[in-house]
Structure formats: structure tokens, C-alpha cells
Coordinates of C-alpha atoms in Angstrom, one line a residue:
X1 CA 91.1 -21.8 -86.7
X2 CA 92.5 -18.9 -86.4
X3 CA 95.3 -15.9 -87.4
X4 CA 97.3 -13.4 -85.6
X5 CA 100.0 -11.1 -86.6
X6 CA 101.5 -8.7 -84.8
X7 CA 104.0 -7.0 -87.3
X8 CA 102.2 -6.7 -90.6
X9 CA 105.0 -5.2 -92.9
X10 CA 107.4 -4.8 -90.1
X11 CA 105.3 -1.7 -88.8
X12 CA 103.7 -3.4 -85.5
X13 CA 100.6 -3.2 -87.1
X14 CA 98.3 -6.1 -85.4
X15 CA 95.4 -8.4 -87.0
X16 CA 93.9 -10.9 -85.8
X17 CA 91.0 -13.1 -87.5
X18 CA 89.2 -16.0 -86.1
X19 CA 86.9 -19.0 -87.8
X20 CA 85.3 -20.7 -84.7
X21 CA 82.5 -23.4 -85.4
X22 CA 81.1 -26.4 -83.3
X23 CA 77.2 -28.5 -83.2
X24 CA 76.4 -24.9 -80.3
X25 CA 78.4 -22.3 -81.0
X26 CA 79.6 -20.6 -84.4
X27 CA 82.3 -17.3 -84.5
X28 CA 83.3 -15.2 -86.9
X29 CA 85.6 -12.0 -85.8
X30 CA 88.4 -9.8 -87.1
X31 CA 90.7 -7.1 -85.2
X32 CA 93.0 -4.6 -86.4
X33 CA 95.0 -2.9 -84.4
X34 CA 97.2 0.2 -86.2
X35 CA 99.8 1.1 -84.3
X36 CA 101.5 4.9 -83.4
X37 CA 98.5 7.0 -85.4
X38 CA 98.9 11.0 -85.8
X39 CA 102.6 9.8 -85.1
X40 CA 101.7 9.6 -81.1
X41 CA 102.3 6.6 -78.8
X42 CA 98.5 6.0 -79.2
X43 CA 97.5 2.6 -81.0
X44 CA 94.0 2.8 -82.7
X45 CA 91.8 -0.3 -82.4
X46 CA 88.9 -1.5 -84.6
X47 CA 87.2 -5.1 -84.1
X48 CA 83.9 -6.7 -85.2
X49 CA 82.4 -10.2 -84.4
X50 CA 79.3 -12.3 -85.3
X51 CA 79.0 -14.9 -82.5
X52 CA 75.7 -17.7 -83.0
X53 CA 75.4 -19.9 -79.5
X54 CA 72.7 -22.2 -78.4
X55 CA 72.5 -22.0 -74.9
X56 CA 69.3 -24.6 -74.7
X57 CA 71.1 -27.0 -72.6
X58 CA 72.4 -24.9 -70.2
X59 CA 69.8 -21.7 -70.3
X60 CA 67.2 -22.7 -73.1
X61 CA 67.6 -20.1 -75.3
X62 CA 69.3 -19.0 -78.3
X63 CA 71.8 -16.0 -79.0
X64 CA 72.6 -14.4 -82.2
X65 CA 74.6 -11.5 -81.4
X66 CA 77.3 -8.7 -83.9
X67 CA 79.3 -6.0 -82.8
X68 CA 81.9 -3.9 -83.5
X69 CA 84.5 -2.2 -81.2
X70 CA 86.3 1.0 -82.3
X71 CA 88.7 3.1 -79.9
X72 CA 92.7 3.6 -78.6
X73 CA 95.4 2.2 -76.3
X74 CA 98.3 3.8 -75.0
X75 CA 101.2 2.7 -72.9
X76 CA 101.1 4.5 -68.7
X77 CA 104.4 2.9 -68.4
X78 CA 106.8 -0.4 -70.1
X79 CA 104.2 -2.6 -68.5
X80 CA 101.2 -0.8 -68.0
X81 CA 98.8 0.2 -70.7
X82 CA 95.5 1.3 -70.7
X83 CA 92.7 0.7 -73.6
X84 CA 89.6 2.7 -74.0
X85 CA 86.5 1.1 -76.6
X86 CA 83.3 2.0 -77.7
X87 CA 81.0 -0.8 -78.6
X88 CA 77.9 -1.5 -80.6
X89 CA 76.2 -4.4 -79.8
X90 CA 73.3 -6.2 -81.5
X91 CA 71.7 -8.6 -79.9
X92 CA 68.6 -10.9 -81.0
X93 CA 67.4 -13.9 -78.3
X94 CA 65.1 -17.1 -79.4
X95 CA 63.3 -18.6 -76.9
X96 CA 64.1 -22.0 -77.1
X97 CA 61.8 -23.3 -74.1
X98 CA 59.7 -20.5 -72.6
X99 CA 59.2 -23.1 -69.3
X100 CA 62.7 -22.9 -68.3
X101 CA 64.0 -19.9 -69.6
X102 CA 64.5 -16.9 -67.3
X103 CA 62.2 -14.5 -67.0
X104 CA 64.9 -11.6 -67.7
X105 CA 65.8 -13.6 -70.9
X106 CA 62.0 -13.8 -71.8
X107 CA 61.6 -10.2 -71.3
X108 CA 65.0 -9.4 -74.0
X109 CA 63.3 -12.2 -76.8
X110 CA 63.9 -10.5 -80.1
X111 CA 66.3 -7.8 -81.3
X112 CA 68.3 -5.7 -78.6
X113 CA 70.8 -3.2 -79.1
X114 CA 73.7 -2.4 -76.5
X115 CA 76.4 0.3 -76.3
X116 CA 79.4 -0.4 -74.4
X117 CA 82.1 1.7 -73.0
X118 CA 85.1 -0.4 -72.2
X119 CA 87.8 0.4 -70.0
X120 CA 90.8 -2.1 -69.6
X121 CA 94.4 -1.5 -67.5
X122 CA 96.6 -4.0 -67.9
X123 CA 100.0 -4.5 -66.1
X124 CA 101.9 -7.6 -67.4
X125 CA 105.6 -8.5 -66.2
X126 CA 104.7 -12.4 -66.9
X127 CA 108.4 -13.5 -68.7
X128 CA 106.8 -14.7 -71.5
X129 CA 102.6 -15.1 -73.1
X130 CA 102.7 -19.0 -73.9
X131 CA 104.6 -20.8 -71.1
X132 CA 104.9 -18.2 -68.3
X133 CA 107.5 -19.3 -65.7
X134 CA 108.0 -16.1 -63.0
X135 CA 106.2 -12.6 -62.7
X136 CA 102.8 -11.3 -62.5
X137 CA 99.6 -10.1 -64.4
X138 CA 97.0 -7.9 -63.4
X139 CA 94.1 -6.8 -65.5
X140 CA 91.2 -4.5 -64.7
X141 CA 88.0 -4.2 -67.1
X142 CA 85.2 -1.7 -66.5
X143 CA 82.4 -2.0 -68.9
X144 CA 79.4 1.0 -68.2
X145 CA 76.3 0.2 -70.4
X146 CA 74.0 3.3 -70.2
X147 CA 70.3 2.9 -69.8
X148 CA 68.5 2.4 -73.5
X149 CA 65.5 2.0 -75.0
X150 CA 66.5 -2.1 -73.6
X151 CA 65.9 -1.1 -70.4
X152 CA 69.1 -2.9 -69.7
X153 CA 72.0 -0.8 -68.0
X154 CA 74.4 -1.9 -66.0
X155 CA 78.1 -1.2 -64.6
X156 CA 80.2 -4.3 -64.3
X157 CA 84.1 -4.5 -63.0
X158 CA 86.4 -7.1 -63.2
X159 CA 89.7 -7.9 -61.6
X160 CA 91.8 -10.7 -62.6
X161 CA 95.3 -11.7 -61.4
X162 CA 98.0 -14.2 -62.2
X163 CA 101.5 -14.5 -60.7
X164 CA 104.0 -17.5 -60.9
X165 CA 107.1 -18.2 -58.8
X166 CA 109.9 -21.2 -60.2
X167 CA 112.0 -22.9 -58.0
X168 CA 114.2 -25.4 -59.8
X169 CA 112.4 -25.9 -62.9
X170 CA 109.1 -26.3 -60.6
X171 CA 106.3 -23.4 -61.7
X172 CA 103.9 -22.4 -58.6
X173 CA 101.2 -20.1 -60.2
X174 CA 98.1 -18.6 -58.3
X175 CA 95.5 -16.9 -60.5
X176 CA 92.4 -15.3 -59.0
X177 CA 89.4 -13.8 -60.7
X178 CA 87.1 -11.3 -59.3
X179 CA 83.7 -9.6 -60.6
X180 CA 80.5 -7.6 -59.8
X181 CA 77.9 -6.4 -62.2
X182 CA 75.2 -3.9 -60.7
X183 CA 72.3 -2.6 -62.9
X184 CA 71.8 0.9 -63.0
X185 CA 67.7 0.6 -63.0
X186 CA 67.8 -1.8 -59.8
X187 CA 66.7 -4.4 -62.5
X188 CA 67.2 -8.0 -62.8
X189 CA 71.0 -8.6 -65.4
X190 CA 70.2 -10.7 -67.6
X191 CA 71.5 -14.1 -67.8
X192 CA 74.1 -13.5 -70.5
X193 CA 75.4 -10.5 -69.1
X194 CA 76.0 -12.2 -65.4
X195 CA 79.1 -14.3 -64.4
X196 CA 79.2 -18.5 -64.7
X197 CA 81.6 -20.4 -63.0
X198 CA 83.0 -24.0 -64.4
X199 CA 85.5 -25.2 -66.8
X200 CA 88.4 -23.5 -67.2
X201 CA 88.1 -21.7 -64.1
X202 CA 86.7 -24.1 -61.6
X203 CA 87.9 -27.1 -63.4
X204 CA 85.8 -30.2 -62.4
X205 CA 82.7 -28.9 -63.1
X206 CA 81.4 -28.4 -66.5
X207 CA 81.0 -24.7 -68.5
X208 CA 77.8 -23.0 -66.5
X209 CA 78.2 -26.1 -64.3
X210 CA 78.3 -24.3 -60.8
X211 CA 76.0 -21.3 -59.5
X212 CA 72.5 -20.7 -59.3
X213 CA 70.0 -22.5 -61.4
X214 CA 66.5 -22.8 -61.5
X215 CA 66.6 -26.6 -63.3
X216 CA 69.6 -28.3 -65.3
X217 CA 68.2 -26.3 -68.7
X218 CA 67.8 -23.0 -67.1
X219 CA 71.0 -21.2 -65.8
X220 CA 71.0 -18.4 -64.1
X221 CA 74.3 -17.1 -62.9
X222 CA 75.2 -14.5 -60.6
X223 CA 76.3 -10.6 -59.8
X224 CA 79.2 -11.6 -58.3
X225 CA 82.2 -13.8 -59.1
X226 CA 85.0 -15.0 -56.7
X227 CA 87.6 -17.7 -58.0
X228 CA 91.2 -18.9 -57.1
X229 CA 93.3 -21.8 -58.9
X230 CA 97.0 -23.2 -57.7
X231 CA 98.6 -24.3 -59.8
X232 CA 102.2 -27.0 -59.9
X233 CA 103.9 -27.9 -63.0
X234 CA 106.9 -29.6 -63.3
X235 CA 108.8 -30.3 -67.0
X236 CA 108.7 -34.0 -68.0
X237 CA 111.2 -33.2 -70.9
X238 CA 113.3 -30.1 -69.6
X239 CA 115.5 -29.9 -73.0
X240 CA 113.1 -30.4 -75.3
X241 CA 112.1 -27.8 -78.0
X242 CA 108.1 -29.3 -77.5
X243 CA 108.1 -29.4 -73.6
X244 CA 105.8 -31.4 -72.1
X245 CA 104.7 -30.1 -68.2
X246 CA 102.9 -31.8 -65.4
X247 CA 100.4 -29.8 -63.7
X248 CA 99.0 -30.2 -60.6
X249 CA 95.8 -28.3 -59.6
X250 CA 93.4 -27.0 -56.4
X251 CA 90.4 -24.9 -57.8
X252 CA 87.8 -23.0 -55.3
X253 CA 85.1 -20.1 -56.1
X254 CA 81.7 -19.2 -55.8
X255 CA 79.4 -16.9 -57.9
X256 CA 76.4 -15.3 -56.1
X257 CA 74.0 -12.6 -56.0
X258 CA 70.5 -12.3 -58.1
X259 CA 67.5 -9.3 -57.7
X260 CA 65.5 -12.8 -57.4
X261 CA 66.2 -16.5 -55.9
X262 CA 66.6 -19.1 -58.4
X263 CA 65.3 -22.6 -57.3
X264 CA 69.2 -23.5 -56.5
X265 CA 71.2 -21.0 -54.8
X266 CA 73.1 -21.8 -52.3
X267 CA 76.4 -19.3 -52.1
X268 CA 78.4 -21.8 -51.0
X269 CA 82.0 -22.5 -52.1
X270 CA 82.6 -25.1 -54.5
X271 CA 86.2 -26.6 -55.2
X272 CA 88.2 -29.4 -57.0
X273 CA 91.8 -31.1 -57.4
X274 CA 93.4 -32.9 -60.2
X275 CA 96.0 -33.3 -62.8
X276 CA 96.6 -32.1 -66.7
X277 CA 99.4 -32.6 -69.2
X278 CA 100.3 -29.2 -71.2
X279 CA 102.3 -30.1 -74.4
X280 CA 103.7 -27.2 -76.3
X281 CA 103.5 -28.3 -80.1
X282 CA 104.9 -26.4 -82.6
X283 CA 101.0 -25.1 -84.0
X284 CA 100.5 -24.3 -80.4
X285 CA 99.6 -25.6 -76.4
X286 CA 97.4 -28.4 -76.2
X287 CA 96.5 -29.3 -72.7
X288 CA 94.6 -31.7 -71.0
X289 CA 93.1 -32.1 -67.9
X290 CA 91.6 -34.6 -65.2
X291 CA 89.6 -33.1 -62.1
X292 CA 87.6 -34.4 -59.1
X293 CA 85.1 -31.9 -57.1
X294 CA 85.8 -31.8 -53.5
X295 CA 83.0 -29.7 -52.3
X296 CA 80.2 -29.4 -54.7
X297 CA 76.0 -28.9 -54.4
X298 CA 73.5 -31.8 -55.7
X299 CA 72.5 -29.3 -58.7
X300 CA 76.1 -28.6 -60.2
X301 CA 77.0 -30.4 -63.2
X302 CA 80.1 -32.3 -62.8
X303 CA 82.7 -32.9 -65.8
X304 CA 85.6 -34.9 -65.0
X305 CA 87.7 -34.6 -68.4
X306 CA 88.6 -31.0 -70.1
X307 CA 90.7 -30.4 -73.3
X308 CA 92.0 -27.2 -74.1
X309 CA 93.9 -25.5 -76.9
X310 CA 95.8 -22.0 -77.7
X311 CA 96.4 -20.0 -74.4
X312 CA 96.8 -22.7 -71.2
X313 CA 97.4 -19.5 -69.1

């Protein structure tokens, strides 16, 4: 469950707060965001989040992690702004099976501490946030971690990209994600801090489904990401106030690159087709989603059904 308001008191002030609980994963966070400070065009941000998962079946270990986020955004141009955030990051790992877990997570077991510094350019011209139908989204994150007493530094850059064309009520949309992460010691990353590939992104395969893996219980990831989704929706009910879209779907990427070589690592690319309903509900997009792997490895971890809820984009 979750809130967010972007005009507290009619002053554009922004909160957002967020319950999120499930059998693996439990998150609390809150985010403020005060608007025009010192009387400038400079919005001041504050966050914090407590995040508990159990990543036993996919990585066998445990992460308990709290952190809080504190810095400033300001607009480059009507659709171009440009964040900068400091971050503190607390970090404690439990071994949940020291046979299968990675010797970089085995190394980090106990309390860690992190600082982040966050920088994120965003240019946005999508026609609207829930049910884009025409123009295009780019977003570049850089995230510098300097070397601390966690032995754990690392520069990491990310570029994602969405744009969507409509043609007589008919919505083509090609998104495309793109990552590296380096460390700074010429050190293994550790697991948590690399890229996965599967679910929402490579749909067809399950969340840390595709990439390298030493067994089923032990995860690995990689440095690099490189994914691409096509999308094809149509309306079922064009004048409805709760649309309801077909979708149509290809899904490709890869994720590779480790200081060592997992058991499974093959680089090569994986993909998938399908079909999904997206119904726009008045509490918000529930969507749902059926998709077959095309080209996949013997070690990936297939999942044919995915539900989804809040942002479909």
C-alpha cells in the first residue's frame, strides 16, 4: 500500500510513503520532496527506507538494509531536470547457506555501511505518466560509491529509454535499458550491487531468472546490462473511463561480465514473446501478462505468468 501526493496544501510540496510486505520481502520508506527552497527553482529532497529481503532462493542469503537520501533537483529546461543525492546506506547480510552463497557476499556477512552519490538527468516528453500513448523518456543515473572501510567502491551508470508512437488508437512503444558497474579497487561487485535480468524486463523468465549462476540457489548477476522490449497495444474499450488495452510483446537482453566465472555463464542473448491485458482501474493499472522464452539457456528459470500493479510503463 502505498501514498503519494504531489500538492500538499496547494504548494507542490511532494510525499510519498510506502507499506510493502510479502512471505520474502518487507518495505517501509517515506519521501518528501519541498519544493522552490531559499525562494529558487531548486526542490530539496529527503527520503529514508528500511527494506528486509530473503534472497535464499535465488542467492542464499539474507539482506537487511536502511538508508536515507538527502539532496536537490532543479529544472535544465521544461523537460529536463537534473537531481543530485547523497546517500547513507546501512547494510547487514546473513548467510543463509554458506555452500551456495557467493564468495563476495560471504566476504560482506555482517554490518556494512555505504555512501552514495547519486546523479540522475531525466528528459520526459511521454504525454502522460499512467497510460503513455506518443513521446519519449530518457533517464541517466550515475551512482559513485567511494572506496570505505567495506572495501567496496564502485562506479555504476545507467541509461534507460522509452518512446511510443500511436497510429489509430494502436500504441508501438520500444523501451531499452542499459547498465555497467566497474569497481574502483578492481574487486569482485557484490551480488546485490550487480544487474539481474527477468521479470519485468525480460518477461518469460522469472525475477533473477536469466544471467550467470553458479546453481539455482546462488545468483550471481553481472557488470553489464543490455535489454530491449516492443511493445503493441491496442484499446479493447476505446470510450471507456477504465480502458482496458491489449498488449503484445517481443523481449531480448543479456547481462554479462564478472572479475570471476560462475558455473553458468554463457553471455548469450535470451528472449521471449507473449501477450498481457492492462486494465486501468480507478485505484490504479493492474496488468497481466502471459510469455513464452524463445531463446533461453538450460540454467534460466522460466516463469510463464506475471502480475503487475501501479506503473505498467
Amino acid at each position: 500500500t502505498g501514498l503519494k501526493e504531489k500538492n500538499i496544501s496547494g504548494l507542490g510540496r511532494e510525499l510519498e510513503l510506502t507499506i510493502n510486505t510479502s512471505p520474502d520481502s518487507t518495505q517501509y520508506s517515506f519521501g518528501l520532496i519541498e519544493p522552490h527552497v531559499l525562494n529558487k527553482r531548486l526542490d530539496f529532497i529527503f527520503g529514508a527506507n528500511f527494506q528486509d529481503v530473503d534472497y535464499t532462493k535465488a542467492s542464499s542469503y539474507n539482506l537487511t538494509s536502511f538508508n536515507t537520501n538527502t539532496g536537490f533537483r532543479y529544472l535544465l529546461s521544461d523537460d529536463l531536470n537534473h537531481s543530485i543525492t547523497l546517500e547513507y546506506v546501512l547494510k547487514d547480510y546473513k548467510i543463509t547457506n554458506s555452500t551456495t552463497a557467493a564468495k563476495s557476499i560471504k566476504d560482506l556477512s555482517g554490518t556494512n555501511a555505504d555512501i552514495l552519490l547519486k546523479n540522475r538527468l531525466v528528459y520526459d516528453k511521454l504525454d502522460s505518466f499512467i497510460r503513455p500513448s506518443s513521446g519519449r523518456f530518457i533517464s541517466y543515473l550515475n551512482v559513485l560509491s567511494p572506496v570505505t572501510n567495506s572495501d567496496n567502491g564502485y562506479l555504476k551508470n545507467l541509461v534507460t529509454y522509452k518512446n511510443y508512437f500511436n497510429y489509430d488508437s494502436t500504441i508501438f512503444s520500444f523501451h531499452s535499458k542499459l547498465g555497467n558497474i566497474t569497481s574502483l579497487q578492481n574487486s569482485a561487485i557484490p551480488e546485490d550491487n550487480k544487474f539481474a535480468l527477468g521479470g519485468y524486463w525480460l518477461r518469460g523468465f522469472d525475477s533473477f531468472g536469466v544471467g550467470p549462476r553458479n546453481s539455482r540457489t546462488s545468483y550471481v548477476g553481472g557488470n553489464n546490462i543490455v535489454v530491449t522490449k516492443f511493445d503493441l497495444s491496442r484499446p479493447v474499450f476505446k470510450n471507456s473511463d477504465n480502458p482496458i488495452d491489449l498488449n503484445l510483446f517481443f523481449d531480448a537482453g543479456t547481462i554479462f561480465g564478472n572479475k570471476t566465472t560462475p558455473t553458468n555463464s554463457k553471455e548469450s542473448w535470451r528472449s521471449s514473446y507473449g501477450l498481457g491485458i492492462k486494465f486501468y482501474t480507478p485505484i490504479g493499472p493492474i496488468g497481466f501478462s502471459w510469455a513464452f522464452p524463445v531463446t533461453s539457456e538450460n540454467y534460466d528459470i522460466e516463469r510463464m505468468f506475471l502480475f503487475s500493479i501501479g506503473n505498467l510503463n
